Coordinates of N, CA and C in Angstrom, one line a residue:
X1 N 15.8 -25.1 -21.4 CA 14.6 -24.5 -20.9 C 13.4 -25.4 -21.1
X2 N 12.6 -25.6 -20.1 CA 11.5 -26.6 -20.2 C 10.2 -26.0 -20.6
X3 N 9.7 -26.5 -21.7 CA 8.4 -25.9 -22.2 C 7.3 -27.0 -22.3
X4 N 7.6 -28.2 -21.9 CA 6.7 -29.3 -22.1 C 5.5 -29.0 -21.2
X5 N 4.3 -29.2 -21.8 CA 3.0 -29.0 -21.0 C 2.8 -30.2 -20.1
X6 N 2.6 -29.9 -18.8 CA 2.2 -30.9 -17.9 C 0.7 -31.2 -18.0
X7 N 0.2 -32.3 -17.5 CA -1.3 -32.5 -17.5 C -2.0 -31.4 -16.8
X8 N -3.2 -31.1 -17.3 CA -4.0 -29.9 -16.7 C -4.5 -30.2 -15.3
X9 N -3.6 -30.1 -14.3 CA -3.9 -30.5 -13.0 C -5.1 -29.7 -12.4
X10 N -5.4 -28.5 -12.9 CA -6.4 -27.7 -12.4 C -7.7 -27.8 -13.0
X11 N -7.8 -28.7 -14.1 CA -9.0 -28.7 -14.9 C -10.3 -28.8 -14.2
X12 N -10.3 -29.7 -13.1 CA -11.6 -29.9 -12.4 C -11.6 -29.1 -11.1
X13 N -10.8 -28.2 -10.9 CA -10.7 -27.4 -9.7 C -11.4 -26.1 -9.9
X14 N -12.3 -25.7 -9.0 CA -12.9 -24.4 -9.0 C -11.8 -23.4 -8.7
X15 N -11.5 -22.4 -9.6 CA -10.4 -21.4 -9.4 C -10.6 -20.6 -8.1
X16 N -11.9 -20.6 -7.6 CA -12.1 -19.8 -6.3 C -11.5 -20.6 -5.2
X17 N -11.4 -21.9 -5.3 CA -10.8 -22.7 -4.2 C -9.3 -22.5 -4.3
X18 N -8.7 -22.5 -5.5 CA -7.3 -22.2 -5.7 C -7.0 -20.8 -5.1
X19 N -7.8 -19.9 -5.4 CA -7.6 -18.5 -4.8 C -7.6 -18.5 -3.3
X20 N -8.6 -19.1 -2.7 CA -8.6 -19.2 -1.2 C -7.4 -19.9 -0.6
X21 N -7.0 -21.0 -1.2 CA -5.9 -21.7 -0.7 C -4.6 -20.8 -0.8
X22 N -4.4 -20.2 -1.9 CA -3.3 -19.3 -2.1 C -3.3 -18.1 -1.1
X23 N -4.5 -17.6 -0.9 CA -4.7 -16.5 0.1 C -4.3 -16.9 1.5
X24 N -4.7 -18.1 1.9 CA -4.3 -18.6 3.2 C -2.8 -18.7 3.3
X25 N -2.2 -19.2 2.3 CA -0.7 -19.3 2.2 C -0.1 -18.0 2.4
X26 N -0.6 -17.0 1.6 CA 0.0 -15.6 1.6 C -0.2 -15.0 3.0
X27 N -1.3 -15.2 3.6 CA -1.6 -14.7 5.0 C -0.5 -15.2 6.0
X28 N -0.2 -16.5 5.9 CA 0.8 -17.1 6.8 C 2.1 -16.5 6.5
X29 N 2.5 -16.2 5.3 CA 3.8 -15.6 5.0 C 3.8 -14.2 5.5
X30 N 2.8 -13.4 5.4 CA 2.7 -12.1 6.0 C 2.9 -12.1 7.5
X31 N 2.3 -13.1 8.1 CA 2.4 -13.2 9.6 C 3.8 -13.6 10.0
X32 N 4.6 -14.2 9.0 CA 6.0 -14.6 9.3 C 7.0 -13.5 9.1
X33 N 6.6 -12.4 8.7 CA 7.6 -11.3 8.4 C 8.0 -10.7 9.8
X34 N 9.3 -10.6 10.0 CA 9.8 -10.0 11.3 C 9.8 -8.5 11.2
X35 N 9.7 -7.8 12.3 CA 9.6 -6.3 12.2 C 10.7 -5.7 11.4
X36 N 11.9 -6.2 11.5 CA 13.0 -5.5 10.9 C 13.1 -5.8 9.4
X37 N 12.2 -6.7 8.9 CA 12.3 -7.1 7.5 C 11.4 -6.3 6.6
X38 N 10.6 -5.5 7.1 CA 9.6 -4.8 6.3 C 10.3 -3.8 5.3
X39 N 11.4 -3.3 5.6 CA 12.2 -2.4 4.7 C 13.2 -3.2 3.9
X40 N 13.3 -4.5 4.0 CA 14.3 -5.3 3.3 C 13.9 -5.4 1.8
X41 N 14.9 -5.8 1.0 CA 14.7 -5.9 -0.4 C 13.9 -7.1 -0.8
X42 N 13.3 -7.1 -2.0 CA 12.7 -8.2 -2.6 C 13.2 -8.4 -4.0
X43 N 12.8 -9.5 -4.7 CA 13.2 -9.7 -6.0 C 12.5 -8.8 -7.0
X44 N 11.5 -8.0 -6.5 CA 10.8 -7.1 -7.4 C 11.4 -5.7 -7.2
X45 N 12.1 -5.2 -8.2 CA 12.9 -4.0 -8.1 C 12.2 -2.8 -7.5
X46 N 10.9 -2.7 -7.8 CA 10.1 -1.5 -7.4 C 9.7 -1.5 -5.9
X47 N 9.8 -2.7 -5.3 CA 9.2 -2.8 -3.9 C 10.2 -3.4 -2.9
X48 N 10.2 -2.8 -1.7 CA 10.7 -3.5 -0.6 C 9.6 -4.5 0.0
X49 N 9.8 -5.1 1.1 CA 8.8 -6.1 1.6 C 7.5 -5.4 1.8
X50 N 7.5 -4.2 2.5 CA 6.3 -3.5 2.7 C 5.6 -3.2 1.4
X51 N 6.3 -2.7 0.5 CA 5.7 -2.3 -0.8 C 5.1 -3.5 -1.6
X52 N 5.8 -4.7 -1.4 CA 5.3 -5.9 -2.1 C 3.9 -6.3 -1.5
X53 N 3.9 -6.3 -0.1 CA 2.6 -6.7 0.5 C 1.5 -5.6 0.2
X54 N 1.9 -4.4 0.2 CA 1.0 -3.3 -0.1 C 0.4 -3.6 -1.6
X55 N 1.2 -4.0 -2.5 CA 0.8 -4.2 -3.8 C -0.3 -5.3 -3.9
X56 N -0.1 -6.3 -3.0 CA -1.0 -7.4 -3.0 C -2.4 -7.0 -2.4
X57 N -2.3 -6.2 -1.3 CA -3.5 -5.7 -0.6 C -4.2 -4.8 -1.5
X58 N -3.4 -3.9 -2.2 CA -4.0 -3.0 -3.2 C -4.7 -3.8 -4.3
X59 N -4.1 -4.9 -4.7 CA -4.7 -5.8 -5.7 C -6.1 -6.4 -5.2
X60 N -6.2 -6.7 -3.9 CA -7.5 -7.2 -3.4 C -8.5 -6.1 -3.7
X61 N -8.2 -4.9 -3.4 CA -9.2 -3.8 -3.6 C -9.5 -3.5 -5.1
X62 N -8.5 -3.7 -5.9 CA -8.7 -3.5 -7.3 C -9.6 -4.5 -7.9
X63 N -9.4 -5.8 -7.6 CA -10.2 -6.9 -8.1 C -11.6 -6.8 -7.5
X64 N -11.7 -6.3 -6.2 CA -13.1 -6.1 -5.7 C -13.8 -5.1 -6.4
X65 N -13.1 -4.0 -6.8 CA -13.8 -2.9 -7.6 C -14.2 -3.5 -9.0
X66 N -13.4 -4.3 -9.6 CA -13.7 -4.8 -10.9 C -15.0 -5.7 -10.8
X67 N -15.1 -6.6 -9.8 CA -16.2 -7.5 -9.8 C -17.5 -6.8 -9.3
X68 N -17.4 -5.7 -8.7 CA -18.5 -4.9 -8.2 C -18.8 -3.7 -9.1
X69 N -18.1 -3.6 -10.2 CA -18.3 -2.6 -11.2 C -18.2 -1.2 -10.6
X70 N -17.1 -1.0 -9.8 CA -16.8 0.3 -9.2 C -15.5 0.8 -9.7
X71 N -15.2 2.1 -9.5 CA -13.9 2.7 -10.0 C -12.8 1.9 -9.3
X72 N -11.8 1.6 -10.2 CA -10.6 0.8 -9.7 C -9.6 1.8 -9.0
X73 N -9.2 1.5 -7.8 CA -8.2 2.3 -7.1 C -6.9 2.4 -7.9
X74 N -6.1 3.5 -7.6 CA -4.8 3.6 -8.3 C -3.9 2.5 -7.8
X75 N -3.2 2.0 -8.7 CA -2.3 0.8 -8.5 C -1.2 1.2 -7.4
X76 N -0.8 2.4 -7.3 CA 0.3 2.8 -6.4 C -0.2 3.3 -5.1
X77 N -1.5 3.3 -4.8 CA -2.0 3.8 -3.6 C -1.5 3.0 -2.4
X78 N -1.1 3.6 -1.3 CA -0.7 2.9 -0.1 C -1.9 2.6 0.7
X79 N -2.2 1.3 0.9 CA -3.4 0.9 1.6 C -3.1 -0.1 2.8
X80 N -1.8 -0.2 3.1 CA -1.4 -1.2 4.1 C -1.7 -0.9 5.5
X81 N -1.6 0.4 5.9 CA -1.8 0.8 7.3 C -0.7 0.3 8.2
X82 N -1.1 0.2 9.5 CA -0.1 -0.2 10.5 C -0.1 -1.7 10.8
X83 N -1.1 -2.4 10.3 CA -1.2 -3.8 10.5 C -1.4 -4.5 9.2
X84 N -0.3 -4.9 8.5 CA -0.4 -5.5 7.2 C -1.2 -6.8 7.1
X85 N -1.1 -7.6 8.1 CA -1.9 -8.9 8.1 C -3.4 -8.6 8.2
X86 N -3.8 -7.6 9.1 CA -5.2 -7.2 9.2 C -5.7 -6.6 7.9
X87 N -4.8 -5.8 7.2 CA -5.2 -5.2 6.0 C -5.4 -6.2 4.9
X88 N -4.5 -7.2 4.9 CA -4.7 -8.3 3.9 C -6.0 -9.0 4.1
X89 N -6.2 -9.5 5.3 CA -7.4 -10.3 5.6 C -8.7 -9.4 5.4
X90 N -8.6 -8.2 5.8 CA -9.8 -7.3 5.7 C -10.2 -7.0 4.3
X91 N -9.2 -6.9 3.4 CA -9.6 -6.7 2.0 C -9.8 -8.0 1.2
X92 N -9.3 -9.1 1.8 CA -9.6 -10.4 1.1 C -11.0 -10.9 1.3
X93 N -11.5 -10.7 2.5 CA -12.8 -11.3 2.9 C -14.0 -10.8 1.9
X94 N -14.1 -9.5 1.6 CA -15.2 -9.1 0.7 C -14.9 -9.6 -0.7
X95 N -13.6 -9.7 -1.1 CA -13.3 -10.2 -2.5 C -13.8 -11.7 -2.6
X96 N -13.4 -12.5 -1.6 CA -13.9 -13.9 -1.6 C -15.4 -14.0 -1.6
X97 N -16.1 -13.1 -0.9 CA -17.5 -13.2 -0.9 C -18.1 -12.8 -2.3
X98 N -17.5 -11.9 -3.0 CA -17.9 -11.5 -4.3 C -17.6 -12.6 -5.3
X99 N -16.4 -13.2 -5.2 CA -16.1 -14.3 -6.1 C -17.1 -15.5 -6.0
X100 N -17.6 -15.6 -4.8 CA -18.5 -16.8 -4.5 C -19.9 -16.6 -5.1
X101 N -20.2 -15.4 -5.5 CA -21.6 -15.2 -6.1 C -21.9 -16.0 -7.3
X102 N -23.1 -16.4 -7.4 CA -23.5 -17.2 -8.6 C -23.2 -16.4 -9.9
X103 N -22.7 -17.0 -10.9 CA -22.5 -16.4 -12.2 C -21.2 -15.7 -12.4
X104 N -20.4 -15.6 -11.3 CA -19.1 -14.9 -11.4 C -18.2 -15.6 -12.5
X105 N -18.1 -16.9 -12.4 CA -17.2 -17.6 -13.3 C -17.6 -17.6 -14.7
X106 N -18.9 -17.4 -15.0 CA -19.4 -17.4 -16.4 C -19.6 -16.0 -16.9
X107 N -19.4 -15.0 -16.0 CA -19.6 -13.6 -16.4 C -18.4 -13.0 -17.1
X108 N -18.5 -11.8 -17.5 CA -17.4 -11.0 -18.1 C -17.3 -9.7 -17.4
X109 N -16.1 -9.3 -17.1 CA -15.9 -8.0 -16.3 C -14.9 -7.1 -17.0
X110 N -15.2 -5.8 -16.8 CA -14.3 -4.8 -17.4 C -13.2 -4.5 -16.5
X111 N -12.0 -4.7 -17.0 CA -10.7 -4.5 -16.3 C -9.9 -3.4 -16.9
X112 N -8.9 -2.8 -16.3 CA -8.1 -1.8 -16.9 C -7.5 -2.3 -18.2
X113 N -7.3 -3.6 -18.3 CA -6.7 -4.1 -19.6 C -7.7 -4.6 -20.6
X114 N -9.0 -4.4 -20.3 CA -10.0 -4.8 -21.2 C -10.9 -5.9 -20.6
X115 N -11.9 -6.4 -21.4 CA -12.9 -7.4 -20.8 C -12.1 -8.6 -20.5
X116 N -12.6 -9.3 -19.4 CA -12.0 -10.5 -19.0 C -13.0 -11.5 -18.4
X117 N -13.1 -12.7 -18.9 CA -14.0 -13.7 -18.4 C -13.8 -13.9 -16.9
X118 N -14.9 -14.2 -16.2 CA -14.8 -14.3 -14.7 C -13.9 -15.4 -14.3
X119 N -13.9 -16.6 -14.9 CA -13.0 -17.7 -14.5 C -11.5 -17.2 -14.7
X120 N -11.2 -16.5 -15.7 CA -9.9 -16.1 -15.9 C -9.5 -15.0 -14.9
X121 N -10.5 -14.2 -14.5 CA -10.2 -13.1 -13.5 C -9.8 -13.7 -12.2
X122 N -10.6 -14.8 -11.8 CA -10.2 -15.4 -10.5 C -8.9 -16.1 -10.6
X123 N -8.6 -16.8 -11.7 CA -7.3 -17.4 -11.9 C -6.2 -16.4 -11.8
X124 N -6.4 -15.2 -12.4 CA -5.4 -14.1 -12.4 C -5.0 -13.8 -10.9
X125 N -6.1 -13.6 -10.1 CA -5.8 -13.3 -8.7 C -5.1 -14.4 -8.0
X126 N -5.4 -15.6 -8.3 CA -4.7 -16.8 -7.7 C -3.3 -16.8 -8.1
X127 N -3.0 -16.5 -9.4 CA -1.6 -16.4 -9.9 C -0.8 -15.3 -9.1
X128 N -1.4 -14.2 -9.0 CA -0.7 -13.1 -8.3 C -0.4 -13.4 -6.9
X129 N -1.3 -14.0 -6.2 CA -1.1 -14.4 -4.8 C 0.0 -15.4 -4.6
X130 N 0.0 -16.4 -5.5 CA 1.0 -17.5 -5.3 C 2.4 -17.0 -5.8
X131 N 2.5 -16.3 -6.9 CA 3.8 -15.8 -7.3 C 4.4 -14.8 -6.4
X132 N 3.6 -13.9 -5.9 CA 4.0 -12.9 -5.0 C 4.3 -13.5 -3.6
X133 N 3.6 -14.6 -3.3 CA 3.9 -15.4 -2.1 C 5.3 -15.9 -2.1
X134 N 5.7 -16.5 -3.3 CA 7.1 -16.9 -3.4 C 8.0 -15.8 -3.3
X135 N 7.7 -14.6 -3.9 CA 8.6 -13.4 -3.7 C 8.7 -13.1 -2.3
X136 N 7.6 -13.1 -1.5 CA 7.7 -12.7 -0.1 C 8.5 -13.7 0.7
X137 N 8.2 -15.0 0.5 CA 9.0 -16.0 1.2 C 10.5 -15.9 1.0
X138 N 10.9 -15.7 -0.3 CA 12.3 -15.6 -0.6 C 12.9 -14.4 0.1
X139 N 12.2 -13.2 0.0 CA 12.7 -12.0 0.5 C 12.9 -12.0 2.0
X140 N 12.1 -12.8 2.7 CA 12.1 -12.8 4.2 C 12.7 -14.1 4.8
X141 N 13.3 -14.9 4.0 CA 13.9 -16.1 4.5 C 13.0 -17.2 5.0
X142 N 11.7 -17.1 4.5 CA 10.8 -18.2 4.8 C 10.9 -19.3 3.8
X143 N 10.2 -20.4 4.1 CA 10.3 -21.5 3.2 C 9.6 -21.2 1.8
X144 N 10.4 -21.3 0.8 CA 9.9 -21.0 -0.6 C 9.2 -22.3 -1.2
X145 N 9.3 -23.4 -0.5 CA 8.7 -24.6 -1.1 C 7.2 -24.6 -0.8
X146 N 6.5 -23.8 -1.6 CA 5.1 -23.6 -1.4 C 4.3 -24.9 -1.8
X147 N 3.1 -25.0 -1.5 CA 2.3 -26.1 -1.8 C 2.5 -26.6 -3.2
X148 N 3.0 -27.8 -3.4 CA 3.3 -28.3 -4.8 C 2.1 -28.3 -5.7
X149 N 1.0 -28.8 -5.2 CA -0.2 -28.9 -6.1 C -0.7 -27.5 -6.5
X150 N -0.6 -26.5 -5.6 CA -1.0 -25.2 -6.0 C 0.0 -24.6 -7.1
X151 N 1.3 -24.9 -6.9 CA 2.3 -24.4 -7.8 C 2.1 -25.1 -9.2
X152 N 1.8 -26.4 -9.2 CA 1.6 -27.0 -10.5 C 0.4 -26.5 -11.2
X153 N -0.7 -26.2 -10.4 CA -1.9 -25.7 -11.1 C -1.6 -24.3 -11.6
X154 N -0.9 -23.5 -10.9 CA -0.6 -22.1 -11.3 C 0.3 -22.1 -12.5
X155 N 1.3 -23.0 -12.6 CA 2.2 -23.1 -13.7 C 1.4 -23.6 -14.9
X156 N 0.5 -24.5 -14.7 CA -0.3 -25.0 -15.8 C -1.2 -23.9 -16.4
X157 N -1.8 -23.1 -15.6 CA -2.6 -22.0 -16.1 C -1.7 -21.0 -16.8
X158 N -0.6 -20.6 -16.3 CA 0.3 -19.7 -16.9 C 0.8 -20.1 -18.3
X159 N 1.1 -21.4 -18.4 CA 1.6 -21.9 -19.7 C 0.6 -21.9 -20.8
X160 N -0.7 -21.7 -20.4 CA -1.8 -21.6 -21.4 C -2.2 -20.2 -21.7
X161 N -1.4 -19.2 -21.2 CA -1.7 -17.8 -21.5 C -0.6 -17.2 -22.3
X162 N -0.9 -16.1 -22.9 CA 0.1 -15.3 -23.6 C 0.5 -14.2 -22.6
X163 N 1.7 -14.4 -22.0 CA 2.1 -13.6 -20.8 C 2.7 -12.3 -21.3
X164 N 2.4 -11.1 -20.7 CA 3.1 -9.9 -21.0 C 4.5 -9.9 -20.4
X165 N 5.5 -10.1 -21.2 CA 6.9 -10.2 -20.7 C 7.7 -9.1 -21.2
X166 N 8.7 -8.7 -20.4 CA 9.6 -7.7 -20.8 C 9.8 -6.6 -19.7
X167 N 10.6 -5.6 -20.0 CA 10.8 -4.5 -19.0 C 9.5 -3.7 -18.8
X168 N 9.3 -3.4 -17.5 CA 8.1 -2.7 -17.1 C 6.8 -3.4 -17.4
X169 N 6.9 -4.7 -17.5 CA 5.7 -5.6 -17.7 C 5.6 -6.6 -16.5
X170 N 4.4 -7.2 -16.3 CA 4.3 -8.0 -15.1 C 5.2 -9.2 -15.0
X171 N 5.7 -9.7 -16.2 CA 6.5 -10.9 -16.2 C 7.8 -10.6 -16.9
X172 N 9.0 -11.0 -16.3 CA 10.2 -11.0 -17.0 C 10.3 -12.2 -17.9
X173 N 11.4 -12.3 -18.7 CA 11.5 -13.5 -19.5 C 11.7 -14.7 -18.6
X174 N 11.3 -15.9 -19.1 CA 11.4 -17.1 -18.4 C 12.9 -17.4 -18.1
X175 N 13.2 -17.9 -16.9 CA 14.5 -18.3 -16.6 C 14.8 -19.8 -16.8
X176 N 16.0 -20.1 -17.2 CA 16.3 -21.6 -17.4 C 16.1 -22.3 -16.1
X177 N 15.7 -23.6 -16.2 CA 15.5 -24.4 -15.0 C 16.2 -25.8 -15.2
X178 N 16.4 -26.5 -14.1 CA 16.9 -27.8 -14.1 C 15.8 -28.8 -13.6
X179 N 16.0 -30.1 -13.8 CA 15.0 -31.0 -13.5 C 14.7 -31.2 -12.1
X180 N 15.6 -30.8 -11.2 CA 15.4 -31.1 -9.7 C 14.8 -30.0 -8.9
X181 N 14.3 -28.9 -9.6 CA 13.7 -27.8 -8.9 C 12.4 -28.2 -8.3
X182 N 12.1 -27.6 -7.1 CA 10.8 -27.8 -6.5 C 9.8 -27.1 -7.4
X183 N 8.5 -27.5 -7.4 CA 7.5 -26.9 -8.3 C 7.4 -25.4 -8.0
X184 N 7.6 -25.0 -6.8 CA 7.5 -23.5 -6.5 C 8.6 -22.7 -7.2
X185 N 9.8 -23.3 -7.2 CA 10.9 -22.6 -7.9 C 10.7 -22.7 -9.4
X186 N 10.1 -23.8 -9.9 CA 9.9 -23.9 -11.3 C 8.9 -22.8 -11.8
X187 N 7.8 -22.7 -10.9 CA 6.8 -21.6 -11.2 C 7.5 -20.2 -11.2
X188 N 8.3 -20.0 -10.2 CA 9.0 -18.7 -10.1 C 9.9 -18.4 -11.3
X189 N 10.6 -19.4 -11.7 CA 11.4 -19.3 -12.9 C 10.6 -19.0 -14.2
X190 N 9.5 -19.7 -14.3 CA 8.6 -19.4 -15.5 C 8.1 -18.0 -15.5
X191 N 7.8 -17.5 -14.3 CA 7.3 -16.1 -14.1 C 8.4 -15.1 -14.2
X192 N 9.7 -15.5 -14.5 CA 10.8 -14.6 -14.7 C 11.6 -14.3 -13.5
X193 N 11.4 -15.0 -12.4 CA 12.2 -14.8 -11.2 C 13.5 -15.5 -11.2
X194 N 14.5 -14.9 -10.7 CA 15.8 -15.6 -10.4 C 15.6 -16.4 -9.2
X195 N 15.9 -17.7 -9.2 CA 15.7 -18.5 -8.1 C 16.9 -18.7 -7.1
X196 N 18.0 -17.9 -7.4 CA 19.1 -17.9 -6.5 C 18.7 -17.0 -5.3
X197 N 19.3 -17.2 -4.2 CA 19.0 -16.4 -3.0 C 19.4 -14.9 -3.1
X198 N 18.7 -14.1 -2.4 CA 19.0 -12.7 -2.3 C 19.4 -12.4 -0.9
X199 N 20.1 -11.3 -0.6 CA 20.6 -11.0 0.7 C 19.3 -10.8 1.7
X200 N 19.5 -11.3 2.9 CA 18.4 -11.3 3.8 C 18.6 -10.1 4.8
X201 N 17.5 -9.5 5.1 CA 17.5 -8.5 6.2 C 17.4 -9.2 7.5
X202 N 17.8 -8.6 8.6 CA 17.8 -9.3 9.9 C 16.4 -9.5 10.4
X203 N 16.3 -10.6 11.2 CA 15.0 -10.9 11.8 C 14.9 -10.4 13.2

């Protein structure tokens, strides 16, 4: 199991740019879901493809509520509607605008898990978009070799955090890896994902 820290590739990168890049990647993956795939399985036991994308869209709303100091929506609320891509883009735009405000990165925000610095909050959203992007790509037969620089940055951030791992927690235990894995698969394995294929629903 590889635990060696790589150089801090994200150190000089504004996490808001990482977030926007990951969001663009996720939008493309949502656009690539075929109609018959929305009820197909994912590597996340609680969600089919529609449920996974709903979780991400719901997350946009939850983070928007956090940075605007408003009540945080219920995590299980269905917010996807009939057009998942429009729902994702429509909830992303106001979040990006709030993240862009002066002082966000140096501020502190109240989250359901306790106070969180602004820079870490933006990084957290970046992590969720990229890891769930890999989940979505794998579940729908799309290319899982996501942008290597984004994946290395995400893995670098994760390795510097104490992750909540275990049953019913955001991250499963780290999976063993080999040296020839793509950075996206290495990221997925660190996040507790099995990198072997899962059955595909028809396109």
